[in-house]
Tab-separated table of C-alpha atoms in Angstrom:
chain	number	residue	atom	x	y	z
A	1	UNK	CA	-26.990	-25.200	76.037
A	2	UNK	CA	-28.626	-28.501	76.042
A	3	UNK	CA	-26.172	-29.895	73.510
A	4	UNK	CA	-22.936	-28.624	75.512
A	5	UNK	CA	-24.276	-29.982	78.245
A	6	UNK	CA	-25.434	-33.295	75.802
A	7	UNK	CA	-21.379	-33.575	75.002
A	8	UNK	CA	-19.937	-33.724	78.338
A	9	UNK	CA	-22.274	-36.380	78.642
A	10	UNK	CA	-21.059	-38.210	76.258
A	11	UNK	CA	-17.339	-37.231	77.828
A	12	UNK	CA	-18.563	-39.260	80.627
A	13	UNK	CA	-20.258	-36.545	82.819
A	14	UNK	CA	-22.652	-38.780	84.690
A	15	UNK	CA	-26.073	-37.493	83.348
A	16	UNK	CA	-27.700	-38.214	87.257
A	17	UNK	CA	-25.567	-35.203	88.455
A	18	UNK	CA	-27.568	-32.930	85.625
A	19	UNK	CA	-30.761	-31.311	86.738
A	20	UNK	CA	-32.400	-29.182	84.020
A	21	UNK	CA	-33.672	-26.143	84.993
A	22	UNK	CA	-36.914	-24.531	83.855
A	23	UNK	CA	-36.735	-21.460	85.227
A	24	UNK	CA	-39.060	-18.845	85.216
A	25	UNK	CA	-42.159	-20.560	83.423
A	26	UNK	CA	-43.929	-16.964	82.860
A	27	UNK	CA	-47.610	-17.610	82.594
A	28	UNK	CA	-49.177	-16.299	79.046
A	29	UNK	CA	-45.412	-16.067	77.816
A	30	UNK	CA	-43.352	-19.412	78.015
A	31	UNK	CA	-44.946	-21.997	75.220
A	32	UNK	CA	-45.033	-25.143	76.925
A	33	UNK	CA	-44.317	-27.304	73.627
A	34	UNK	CA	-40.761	-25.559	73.811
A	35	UNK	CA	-40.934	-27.059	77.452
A	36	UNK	CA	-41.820	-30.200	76.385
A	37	UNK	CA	-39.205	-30.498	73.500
A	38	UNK	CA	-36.260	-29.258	76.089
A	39	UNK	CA	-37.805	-32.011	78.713
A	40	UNK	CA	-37.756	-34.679	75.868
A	41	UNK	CA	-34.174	-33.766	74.224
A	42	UNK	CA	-33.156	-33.991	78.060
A	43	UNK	CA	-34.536	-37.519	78.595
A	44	UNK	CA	-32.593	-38.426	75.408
A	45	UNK	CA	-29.626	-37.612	76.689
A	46	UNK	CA	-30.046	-39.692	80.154
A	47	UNK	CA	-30.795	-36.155	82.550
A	48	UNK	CA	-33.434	-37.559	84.780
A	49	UNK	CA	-33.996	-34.434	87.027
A	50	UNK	CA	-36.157	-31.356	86.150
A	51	UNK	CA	-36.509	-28.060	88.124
A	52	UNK	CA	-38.968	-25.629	87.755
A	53	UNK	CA	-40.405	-22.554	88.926
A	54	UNK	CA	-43.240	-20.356	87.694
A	55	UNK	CA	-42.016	-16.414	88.043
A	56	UNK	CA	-42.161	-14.595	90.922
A	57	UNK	CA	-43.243	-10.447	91.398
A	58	UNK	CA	-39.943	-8.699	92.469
A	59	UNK	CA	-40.744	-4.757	92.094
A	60	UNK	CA	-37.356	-4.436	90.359
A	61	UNK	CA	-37.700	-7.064	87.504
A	62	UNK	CA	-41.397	-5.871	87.144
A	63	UNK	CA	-40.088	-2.716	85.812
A	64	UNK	CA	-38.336	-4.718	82.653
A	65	UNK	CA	-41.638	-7.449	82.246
A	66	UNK	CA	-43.942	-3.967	82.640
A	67	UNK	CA	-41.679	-2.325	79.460
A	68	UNK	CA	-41.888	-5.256	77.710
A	69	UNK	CA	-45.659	-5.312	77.728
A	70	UNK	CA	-46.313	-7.696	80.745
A	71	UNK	CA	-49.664	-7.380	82.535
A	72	UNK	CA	-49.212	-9.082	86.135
A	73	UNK	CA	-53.255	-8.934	86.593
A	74	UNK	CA	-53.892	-10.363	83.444
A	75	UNK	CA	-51.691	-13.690	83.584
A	76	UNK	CA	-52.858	-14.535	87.488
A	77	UNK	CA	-50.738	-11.945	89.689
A	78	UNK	CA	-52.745	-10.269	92.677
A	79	UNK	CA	-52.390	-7.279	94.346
A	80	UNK	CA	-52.346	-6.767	98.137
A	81	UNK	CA	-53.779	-4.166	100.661
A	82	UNK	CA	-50.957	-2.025	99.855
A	83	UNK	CA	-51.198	-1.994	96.276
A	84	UNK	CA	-48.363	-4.114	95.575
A	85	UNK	CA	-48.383	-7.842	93.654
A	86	UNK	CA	-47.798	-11.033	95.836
A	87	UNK	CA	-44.810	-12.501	94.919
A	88	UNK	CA	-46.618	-15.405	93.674
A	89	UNK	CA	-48.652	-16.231	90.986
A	90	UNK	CA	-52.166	-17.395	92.207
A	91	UNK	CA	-52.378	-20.833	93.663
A	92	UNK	CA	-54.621	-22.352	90.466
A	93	UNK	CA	-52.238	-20.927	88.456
A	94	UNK	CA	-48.965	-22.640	90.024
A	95	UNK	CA	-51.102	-25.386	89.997
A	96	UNK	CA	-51.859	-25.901	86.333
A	97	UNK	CA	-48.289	-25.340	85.277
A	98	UNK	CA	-47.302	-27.774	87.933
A	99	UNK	CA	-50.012	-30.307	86.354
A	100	UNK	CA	-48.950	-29.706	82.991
A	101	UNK	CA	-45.424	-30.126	84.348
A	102	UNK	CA	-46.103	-33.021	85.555
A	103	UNK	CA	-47.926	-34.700	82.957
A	104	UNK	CA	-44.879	-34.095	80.130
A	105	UNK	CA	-42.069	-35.632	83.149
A	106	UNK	CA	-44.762	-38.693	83.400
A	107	UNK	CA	-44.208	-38.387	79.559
A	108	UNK	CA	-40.368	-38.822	79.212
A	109	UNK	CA	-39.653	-40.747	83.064
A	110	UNK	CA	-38.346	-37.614	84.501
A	111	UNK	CA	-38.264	-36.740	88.267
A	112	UNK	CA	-39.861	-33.027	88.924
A	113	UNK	CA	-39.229	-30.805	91.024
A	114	UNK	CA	-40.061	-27.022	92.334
A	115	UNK	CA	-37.701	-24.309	92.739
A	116	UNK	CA	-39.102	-23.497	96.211
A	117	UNK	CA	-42.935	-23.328	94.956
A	118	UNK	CA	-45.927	-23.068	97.336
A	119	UNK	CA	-48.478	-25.687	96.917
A	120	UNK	CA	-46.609	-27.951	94.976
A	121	UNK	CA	-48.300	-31.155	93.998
A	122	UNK	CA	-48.164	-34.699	94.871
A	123	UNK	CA	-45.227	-36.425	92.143
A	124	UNK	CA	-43.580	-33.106	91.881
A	125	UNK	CA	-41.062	-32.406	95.249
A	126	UNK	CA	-40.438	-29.004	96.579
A	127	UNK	CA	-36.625	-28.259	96.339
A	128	UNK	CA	-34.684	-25.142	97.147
A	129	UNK	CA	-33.684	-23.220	94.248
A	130	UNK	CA	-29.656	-24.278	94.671
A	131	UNK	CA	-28.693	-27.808	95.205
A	132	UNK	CA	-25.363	-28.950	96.264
């Protein structure tokens, strides 16, 4: 997608008006070197703005990740009082994906930003998930 998008630029589509969109990082599944290579083939191609968000617990995509193998507990998902998982990953672990994150947009002179993350960090803005 990255290379369609990589010939419209070249067609003249500003590349400003391009945000790249990481979206869900899954802790313990997305490899963050593919992350980095997307982020870096982006940068080559002039798209300056990055959004990301690590995934969220909704009870009916839990049903696919639980098929597929996914253990919530084990990759930094809590439960509540009522036996159900926050819809958030914990707070360190948003946290060292954001840092990470970060550290590869320092890398290529990309702007960062969250799709509607809590506790983002400083250099990375909190946007909503759509943009106009």
């Amino acid at each position: 997608m990255i290379e369609r998008v990589g010939k419209f630029i070249k067609q003249g589509l500003d590349p400003n008006m391009v945000t790249l969109r990481v979206d869900p990082i899954v802790p313990g599944v997305t490899k963050i070197n593919e992350v980095e290579a997307l982020i870096k083939r982006a940068s080559e191609l002039g798209i300056k703005n990055v959004r990301f968000s690590v995934m969220d617990y909704y009870r009916t995509t839990s049903i696919f990740m639980k098929n597929l193998g996914y253990n919530y507990e084990e990759h930094g998902y809590i439960k509540n009082s009522n036996g159900e998982f926050y819809t958030h990953a914990k707070p360190e672990v948003i946290k060292r994906i954001s840092k990470k994150m970060l550290q590869i947009a320092n890398k290529y002179g990309v702007k960062l930003s969250t799709c509607a993350e809590p506790g983002a960090i400083q250099g990375i803005s909190k946007q909503g998930c759509l943009s106009v």
